[in-house]
PDB file of C-alpha atoms in Angstrom:
ATOM      1  CA  ASP A  24      -6.170  12.097   1.668  1.00  0.00           C
ATOM      2  CA  ALA A  25      -4.712  12.637  -1.781  1.00  0.00           C
ATOM      3  CA  LYS A  26      -4.809   9.742  -4.211  1.00  0.00           C
ATOM      4  CA  THR A  27      -1.638   8.126  -5.444  1.00  0.00           C
ATOM      5  CA  THR A  28      -0.853   6.420  -8.731  1.00  0.00           C
ATOM      6  CA  GLN A  29       1.779   3.721  -9.007  1.00  0.00           C
ATOM      7  CA  PRO A  30       2.741   1.296 -11.770  1.00  0.00           C
ATOM      8  CA  THR A  31       1.181  -2.100 -11.265  1.00  0.00           C
ATOM      9  CA  SER A  32       4.449  -3.987 -11.496  1.00  0.00           C
ATOM     10  CA  MET A  33       8.176  -3.525 -12.002  1.00  0.00           C
ATOM     11  CA  ASP A  34      11.193  -5.769 -12.417  1.00  0.00           C
ATOM     12  CA  CYS A  35      14.720  -5.215 -11.198  1.00  0.00           C
ATOM     13  CA  ALA A  36      17.957  -7.189 -11.416  1.00  0.00           C
ATOM     14  CA  GLU A  37      19.572  -8.207  -8.160  1.00  0.00           C
ATOM     15  CA  GLY A  38      22.280  -5.770  -7.122  1.00  0.00           C
ATOM     16  CA  ARG A  39      20.893  -2.937  -9.197  1.00  0.00           C
ATOM     17  CA  ALA A  40      18.981   0.068  -7.925  1.00  0.00           C
ATOM     18  CA  ALA A  41      15.208  -0.204  -7.894  1.00  0.00           C
ATOM     19  CA  ASN A  42      13.439   3.084  -8.569  1.00  0.00           C
ATOM     20  CA  LEU A  43       9.739   3.016  -7.754  1.00  0.00           C
ATOM     21  CA  PRO A  44       7.729   6.041  -8.900  1.00  0.00           C
ATOM     22  CA  CYS A  45       4.589   7.464  -7.351  1.00  0.00           C
ATOM     23  CA  ASN A  46       2.344  10.224  -8.599  1.00  0.00           C
ATOM     24  CA  HIS A  47       0.432  12.312  -6.058  1.00  0.00           C
ATOM     25  CA  SER A  48      -0.496  15.387  -8.047  1.00  0.00           C
ATOM     26  CA  THR A  49      -3.284  16.476  -5.658  1.00  0.00           C
ATOM     27  CA  ILE A  50      -1.159  16.411  -2.518  1.00  0.00           C
ATOM     28  CA  SER A  51      -1.700  19.336  -0.193  1.00  0.00           C
ATOM     29  CA  GLY A  52       0.883  21.290   1.737  1.00  0.00           C
ATOM     30  CA  ASN A  53       0.530  19.467   5.040  1.00  0.00           C
ATOM     31  CA  GLU A  54       0.449  15.921   3.681  1.00  0.00           C
ATOM     32  CA  TYR A  55       3.366  13.556   3.998  1.00  0.00           C
ATOM     33  CA  VAL A  56       4.474  10.866   1.562  1.00  0.00           C
ATOM     34  CA  TYR A  57       4.899   7.465   3.205  1.00  0.00           C
ATOM     35  CA  TRP A  58       6.220   4.233   1.757  1.00  0.00           C
ATOM     36  CA  TYR A  59       5.440   0.776   3.072  1.00  0.00           C
ATOM     37  CA  ARG A  60       6.080  -2.642   1.632  1.00  0.00           C
ATOM     38  CA  GLN A  61       4.422  -5.974   2.152  1.00  0.00           C
ATOM     39  CA  ILE A  62       6.171  -9.244   1.610  1.00  0.00           C
ATOM     40  CA  HIS A  63       3.780 -12.059   0.830  1.00  0.00           C
ATOM     41  CA  SER A  64       1.346 -12.800   3.669  1.00  0.00           C
ATOM     42  CA  GLN A  65       3.205 -10.638   6.184  1.00  0.00           C
ATOM     43  CA  GLY A  66       2.154  -7.340   7.720  1.00  0.00           C
ATOM     44  CA  PRO A  67       3.224  -4.169   5.881  1.00  0.00           C
ATOM     45  CA  GLN A  68       6.635  -2.822   6.820  1.00  0.00           C
ATOM     46  CA  TYR A  69       7.356   0.880   7.185  1.00  0.00           C
ATOM     47  CA  ILE A  70      10.163   2.047   4.888  1.00  0.00           C
ATOM     48  CA  ILE A  71      10.445   5.819   4.896  1.00  0.00           C
ATOM     49  CA  HIS A  72       8.465   9.043   4.789  1.00  0.00           C
ATOM     50  CA  GLY A  73       9.015  12.678   3.896  1.00  0.00           C
ATOM     51  CA  LEU A  74       7.339  16.039   3.522  1.00  0.00           C
ATOM     52  CA  LYS A  75       9.334  17.965   0.933  1.00  0.00           C
ATOM     53  CA  ASN A  76      13.003  17.256   1.461  1.00  0.00           C
ATOM     54  CA  ASN A  77      14.724  14.142   0.215  1.00  0.00           C
ATOM     55  CA  GLU A  78      15.144  11.530   2.911  1.00  0.00           C
ATOM     56  CA  THR A  79      17.476   8.568   3.357  1.00  0.00           C
ATOM     57  CA  ASN A  80      17.635   5.798   5.896  1.00  0.00           C
ATOM     58  CA  GLU A  81      19.237   2.376   6.118  1.00  0.00           C
ATOM     59  CA  MET A  82      16.589   0.848   3.872  1.00  0.00           C
ATOM     60  CA  ALA A  83      15.976   3.359   1.109  1.00  0.00           C
ATOM     61  CA  SER A  84      16.017   6.902  -0.202  1.00  0.00           C
ATOM     62  CA  LEU A  85      12.975   9.022  -0.950  1.00  0.00           C
ATOM     63  CA  ILE A  86      13.178  11.691  -3.612  1.00  0.00           C
ATOM     64  CA  ILE A  87      10.274  14.168  -3.694  1.00  0.00           C
ATOM     65  CA  THR A  88      10.001  16.587  -6.604  1.00  0.00           C
ATOM     66  CA  GLU A  89      10.088  20.283  -5.861  1.00  0.00           C
ATOM     67  CA  ASP A  90       6.387  20.709  -6.667  1.00  0.00           C
ATOM     68  CA  ARG A  91       5.680  17.630  -4.478  1.00  0.00           C
ATOM     69  CA  LYS A  92       3.451  16.102  -7.153  1.00  0.00           C
ATOM     70  CA  SER A  93       5.521  12.960  -7.450  1.00  0.00           C
ATOM     71  CA  SER A  94       8.160  10.982  -5.627  1.00  0.00           C
ATOM     72  CA  THR A  95      10.529   8.073  -6.166  1.00  0.00           C
ATOM     73  CA  LEU A  96      11.528   5.397  -3.704  1.00  0.00           C
ATOM     74  CA  ILE A  97      15.039   4.127  -4.343  1.00  0.00           C
ATOM     75  CA  LEU A  98      16.353   0.796  -3.094  1.00  0.00           C
ATOM     76  CA  PRO A  99      20.052   1.261  -3.858  1.00  0.00           C
ATOM     77  CA  HIS A 100      21.088  -2.388  -4.177  1.00  0.00           C
ATOM     78  CA  ALA A 101      18.045  -4.591  -4.565  1.00  0.00           C
ATOM     79  CA  THR A 102      18.163  -8.164  -3.271  1.00  0.00           C
ATOM     80  CA  LEU A 103      15.793 -11.069  -3.787  1.00  0.00           C
ATOM     81  CA  ARG A 104      14.344 -10.328  -0.342  1.00  0.00           C
ATOM     82  CA  ASP A 105      13.154  -6.948  -1.604  1.00  0.00           C
ATOM     83  CA  THR A 106      10.551  -8.682  -3.767  1.00  0.00           C
ATOM     84  CA  ALA A 107       7.298  -7.310  -2.349  1.00  0.00           C
ATOM     85  CA  VAL A 108       4.339  -5.021  -2.944  1.00  0.00           C
ATOM     86  CA  TYR A 109       5.361  -1.406  -2.383  1.00  0.00           C
ATOM     87  CA  TYR A 110       2.739   1.101  -1.301  1.00  0.00           C
ATOM     88  CA  CYS A 111       3.033   4.850  -1.689  1.00  0.00           C
ATOM     89  CA  ILE A 112       0.666   6.617   0.711  1.00  0.00           C
ATOM     90  CA  VAL A 113      -0.155  10.269   1.183  1.00  0.00           C
ATOM     91  CA  ARG A 114      -1.019  10.913   4.778  1.00  0.00           C
ATOM     92  CA  ALA A 115      -2.563  13.916   6.481  1.00  0.00           C
ATOM     93  CA  ALA A 116      -0.448  15.614   9.129  1.00  0.00           C
ATOM     94  CA  GLY A 117      -3.474  16.525  11.216  1.00  0.00           C
ATOM     95  CA  GLY A 118      -7.236  16.557  11.332  1.00  0.00           C
ATOM     96  CA  THR A 119      -9.648  13.694  11.685  1.00  0.00           C
ATOM     97  CA  SER A 120      -7.770  11.450   9.238  1.00  0.00           C
ATOM     98  CA  TYR A 121      -4.484  11.936  11.042  1.00  0.00           C
ATOM     99  CA  GLY A 122      -3.863   8.363  12.098  1.00  0.00           C
ATOM    100  CA  LYS A 123      -5.266   6.654   9.053  1.00  0.00           C
ATOM    101  CA  LEU A 124      -3.270   5.062   6.235  1.00  0.00           C
ATOM    102  CA  THR A 125      -5.103   4.750   2.918  1.00  0.00           C
ATOM    103  CA  PHE A 126      -3.498   1.999   0.855  1.00  0.00           C
ATOM    104  CA  GLY A 127      -3.816   1.813  -2.919  1.00  0.00           C
ATOM    105  CA  GLN A 128      -2.996  -1.215  -5.037  1.00  0.00           C
ATOM    106  CA  GLY A 129       0.762  -0.647  -4.834  1.00  0.00           C
ATOM    107  CA  THR A 130       3.566  -1.758  -7.136  1.00  0.00           C
ATOM    108  CA  ILE A 131       4.613  -5.388  -7.260  1.00  0.00           C
ATOM    109  CA  LEU A 132       8.410  -5.299  -7.395  1.00  0.00           C
ATOM    110  CA  THR A 133      10.071  -8.504  -8.536  1.00  0.00           C
ATOM    111  CA  VAL A 134      13.822  -8.736  -8.106  1.00  0.00           C
ATOM    112  CA  HIS A 135      15.450 -11.264 -10.446  1.00  0.00           C
ATOM    113  CA  PRO A 136      18.758 -13.103  -9.894  1.00  0.00           C
TER     114      PRO A 136
ATOM    115  CA  LYS B 284      12.059  -4.431  21.631  1.00  0.00           C
ATOM    116  CA  ALA B 285       9.288  -6.898  20.836  1.00  0.00           C
ATOM    117  CA  GLY B 286       7.120  -6.149  17.830  1.00  0.00           C
ATOM    118  CA  VAL B 287       3.367  -6.040  17.508  1.00  0.00           C
ATOM    119  CA  THR B 288       1.795  -9.360  18.396  1.00  0.00           C
ATOM    120  CA  GLN B 289      -1.573 -10.615  17.259  1.00  0.00           C
ATOM    121  CA  THR B 290      -3.507 -13.596  18.496  1.00  0.00           C
ATOM    122  CA  PRO B 291      -4.652 -15.937  17.259  1.00  0.00           C
ATOM    123  CA  ARG B 292      -2.698 -16.173  14.005  1.00  0.00           C
ATOM    124  CA  TYR B 293      -5.279 -18.357  12.299  1.00  0.00           C
ATOM    125  CA  LEU B 294      -8.963 -18.804  12.967  1.00  0.00           C
ATOM    126  CA  ILE B 295     -11.781 -20.723  11.323  1.00  0.00           C
ATOM    127  CA  LYS B 296     -15.377 -19.801  12.084  1.00  0.00           C
ATOM    128  CA  THR B 297     -18.773 -20.469  10.561  1.00  0.00           C
ATOM    129  CA  ARG B 298     -21.334 -17.971   9.342  1.00  0.00           C
ATOM    130  CA  GLY B 299     -23.316 -16.328  12.110  1.00  0.00           C
ATOM    131  CA  GLN B 300     -20.659 -16.780  14.766  1.00  0.00           C
ATOM    132  CA  GLN B 301     -18.719 -13.960  16.323  1.00  0.00           C
ATOM    133  CA  VAL B 302     -14.985 -13.577  16.747  1.00  0.00           C
ATOM    134  CA  THR B 303     -12.595 -11.543  18.885  1.00  0.00           C
ATOM    135  CA  LEU B 304      -9.078 -10.765  17.743  1.00  0.00           C
ATOM    136  CA  SER B 305      -6.370  -9.420  19.993  1.00  0.00           C
ATOM    137  CA  CYS B 306      -3.452  -7.055  19.409  1.00  0.00           C
ATOM    138  CA  SER B 307      -0.597  -6.181  21.744  1.00  0.00           C
ATOM    139  CA  PRO B 308       1.270  -3.051  20.599  1.00  0.00           C
ATOM    140  CA  ILE B 309       4.955  -2.340  20.847  1.00  0.00           C
ATOM    141  CA  SER B 310       5.857  -1.326  24.389  1.00  0.00           C
ATOM    142  CA  GLY B 311       5.333   2.407  24.811  1.00  0.00           C
ATOM    143  CA  HIS B 312       3.028   2.740  21.840  1.00  0.00           C
ATOM    144  CA  ARG B 313      -0.377   4.171  22.681  1.00  0.00           C
ATOM    145  CA  SER B 314      -2.077   4.157  19.296  1.00  0.00           C
ATOM    146  CA  VAL B 315      -3.506   1.038  17.664  1.00  0.00           C
ATOM    147  CA  SER B 316      -5.091   0.807  14.233  1.00  0.00           C
ATOM    148  CA  TRP B 317      -6.838  -2.119  12.569  1.00  0.00           C
ATOM    149  CA  TYR B 318      -6.953  -2.974   8.879  1.00  0.00           C
ATOM    150  CA  GLN B 319      -8.667  -5.647   6.817  1.00  0.00           C
ATOM    151  CA  GLN B 320      -6.945  -7.111   3.777  1.00  0.00           C
ATOM    152  CA  THR B 321      -8.771  -9.111   1.117  1.00  0.00           C
ATOM    153  CA  PRO B 322      -7.726  -9.999  -2.438  1.00  0.00           C
ATOM    154  CA  GLY B 323     -10.577  -7.984  -3.882  1.00  0.00           C
ATOM    155  CA  GLN B 324     -10.499  -4.827  -1.779  1.00  0.00           C
ATOM    156  CA  GLY B 325      -6.873  -4.693  -0.714  1.00  0.00           C
ATOM    157  CA  LEU B 326      -5.914  -3.103   2.583  1.00  0.00           C
ATOM    158  CA  GLN B 327      -8.741  -1.145   4.161  1.00  0.00           C
ATOM    159  CA  PHE B 328      -8.735   0.889   7.342  1.00  0.00           C
ATOM    160  CA  LEU B 329     -11.133  -0.328  10.043  1.00  0.00           C
ATOM    161  CA  PHE B 330     -10.537   1.898  13.067  1.00  0.00           C
ATOM    162  CA  GLU B 331      -7.944   3.607  15.211  1.00  0.00           C
ATOM    163  CA  TYR B 332      -7.667   3.884  18.983  1.00  0.00           C
ATOM    164  CA  PHE B 333      -5.589   6.208  21.079  1.00  0.00           C
ATOM    165  CA  SER B 334      -5.691   6.338  24.883  1.00  0.00           C
ATOM    166  CA  GLU B 335      -8.708   4.012  24.956  1.00  0.00           C
ATOM    167  CA  THR B 336     -10.727   6.295  22.635  1.00  0.00           C
ATOM    168  CA  GLN B 337     -11.728   5.568  19.075  1.00  0.00           C
ATOM    169  CA  ARG B 338     -10.343   8.430  16.979  1.00  0.00           C
ATOM    170  CA  ASN B 339     -11.230   7.261  13.534  1.00  0.00           C
ATOM    171  CA  LYS B 340     -13.453   4.705  11.891  1.00  0.00           C
ATOM    172  CA  GLY B 341     -13.469   3.321   8.383  1.00  0.00           C
ATOM    173  CA  ASN B 342     -16.442   2.481   6.240  1.00  0.00           C
ATOM    174  CA  PHE B 343     -17.417  -0.858   7.745  1.00  0.00           C
ATOM    175  CA  PRO B 344     -20.768  -2.047   9.127  1.00  0.00           C
ATOM    176  CA  GLY B 345     -21.559  -1.904  12.818  1.00  0.00           C
ATOM    177  CA  ARG B 346     -20.808  -5.629  13.116  1.00  0.00           C
ATOM    178  CA  PHE B 347     -17.173  -4.574  13.330  1.00  0.00           C
ATOM    179  CA  SER B 348     -16.237  -3.055  16.654  1.00  0.00           C
ATOM    180  CA  GLY B 349     -13.175  -2.585  18.756  1.00  0.00           C
ATOM    181  CA  ARG B 350     -11.819  -1.327  22.003  1.00  0.00           C
ATOM    182  CA  GLN B 351      -8.551  -0.425  23.645  1.00  0.00           C
ATOM    183  CA  PHE B 352      -7.538  -1.115  27.210  1.00  0.00           C
ATOM    184  CA  SER B 353      -5.556   1.027  29.625  1.00  0.00           C
ATOM    185  CA  ASN B 354      -2.387  -0.923  28.810  1.00  0.00           C
ATOM    186  CA  SER B 355      -2.895  -0.022  25.118  1.00  0.00           C
ATOM    187  CA  ARG B 356      -3.754  -3.570  24.123  1.00  0.00           C
ATOM    188  CA  SER B 357      -6.644  -3.691  21.700  1.00  0.00           C
ATOM    189  CA  GLU B 358      -9.323  -6.107  20.603  1.00  0.00           C
ATOM    190  CA  MET B 359     -11.595  -6.110  17.629  1.00  0.00           C
ATOM    191  CA  ASN B 360     -14.838  -8.008  17.430  1.00  0.00           C
ATOM    192  CA  VAL B 361     -16.852  -9.103  14.441  1.00  0.00           C
ATOM    193  CA  SER B 362     -20.381 -10.325  15.135  1.00  0.00           C
ATOM    194  CA  THR B 363     -22.674 -12.353  12.896  1.00  0.00           C
ATOM    195  CA  LEU B 364     -19.856 -13.418  10.615  1.00  0.00           C
ATOM    196  CA  GLU B 365     -20.402 -13.495   6.862  1.00  0.00           C
ATOM    197  CA  LEU B 366     -18.418 -15.336   4.214  1.00  0.00           C
ATOM    198  CA  GLY B 367     -17.075 -11.998   2.997  1.00  0.00           C
ATOM    199  CA  ASP B 368     -15.422 -11.360   6.349  1.00  0.00           C
ATOM    200  CA  SER B 369     -12.764 -13.919   5.466  1.00  0.00           C
ATOM    201  CA  ALA B 370      -9.604 -11.841   5.401  1.00  0.00           C
ATOM    202  CA  LEU B 371      -6.262 -11.057   6.935  1.00  0.00           C
ATOM    203  CA  TYR B 372      -6.823  -8.689   9.856  1.00  0.00           C
ATOM    204  CA  LEU B 373      -3.845  -6.515  10.591  1.00  0.00           C
ATOM    205  CA  CYS B 374      -3.088  -4.450  13.645  1.00  0.00           C
ATOM    206  CA  ALA B 375      -0.589  -1.605  13.664  1.00  0.00           C
ATOM    207  CA  SER B 376       0.788   0.376  16.580  1.00  0.00           C
ATOM    208  CA  SER B 377       2.488   3.742  16.842  1.00  0.00           C
ATOM    209  CA  TRP B 378       3.580   6.081  19.604  1.00  0.00           C
ATOM    210  CA  GLY B 379       0.621   8.313  18.776  1.00  0.00           C
ATOM    211  CA  PRO B 380      -1.810   9.100  15.946  1.00  0.00           C
ATOM    212  CA  GLY B 381       0.861  10.755  13.799  1.00  0.00           C
ATOM    213  CA  GLY B 382       3.639   8.260  14.259  1.00  0.00           C
ATOM    214  CA  GLU B 383       4.932   5.606  11.888  1.00  0.00           C
ATOM    215  CA  GLN B 384       2.736   2.549  12.127  1.00  0.00           C
ATOM    216  CA  PHE B 385       4.351  -0.803  12.776  1.00  0.00           C
ATOM    217  CA  PHE B 386       2.279  -3.763  11.726  1.00  0.00           C
ATOM    218  CA  GLY B 387       1.820  -7.144  13.305  1.00  0.00           C
ATOM    219  CA  PRO B 388       1.785 -10.406  11.349  1.00  0.00           C
ATOM    220  CA  GLY B 389      -2.004 -10.447  11.160  1.00  0.00           C
ATOM    221  CA  THR B 390      -4.774 -12.887  11.991  1.00  0.00           C
ATOM    222  CA  ARG B 391      -6.012 -14.976   9.077  1.00  0.00           C
ATOM    223  CA  LEU B 392      -9.771 -15.427   9.537  1.00  0.00           C
ATOM    224  CA  THR B 393     -11.651 -17.954   7.426  1.00  0.00           C
ATOM    225  CA  VAL B 394     -15.439 -17.993   7.564  1.00  0.00           C
ATOM    226  CA  LEU B 395     -17.098 -21.174   6.309  1.00  0.00           C
TER     227      LEU B 395
END
């Protein structure tokens, strides 16, 4: 699976948009970009995933650049409960690694009042 | 729909003992994966089961094993426990190997 690079930490004011970047310059054509988050001592929570088109759901939006080498997770109106570690994961769409998630160190997002 | 459940939630063992952790997936999900989380190594993939067959295995010693039953429930076993096995063990289920994985709350194992 391709490696990802994320900033170690980010801050955001409550009510503002949180934009979390991820670099995945070695991503291959059949690999998806997944985002999970983990609130302290809980299991990771699935947020969103995409292949090449931008995606939006009730939690967030995912913007993937045209060359697919980077992406941005957007939390449109961050709340204190969004404080968590956010993981960007590149995941194979087939093959022996199909079911496996490879977590990096993630970005610690702190939302301030 | 009930989420992924893991039992027990907390466990204390001593070195040399063995432990069995249990995971019940979301109803209808047939794939179960296990992960270990430690402060030093982060979240690491242990293994994945689908239809009672191990599809994938991470880079862990043979002391770590698992299995999946016909009802998709899964267990993982760690034999001859070491201090370094102290970790949060997370189970995730999905409809199949390619589906979004939904995680349980984890089992916090402490080895003394």
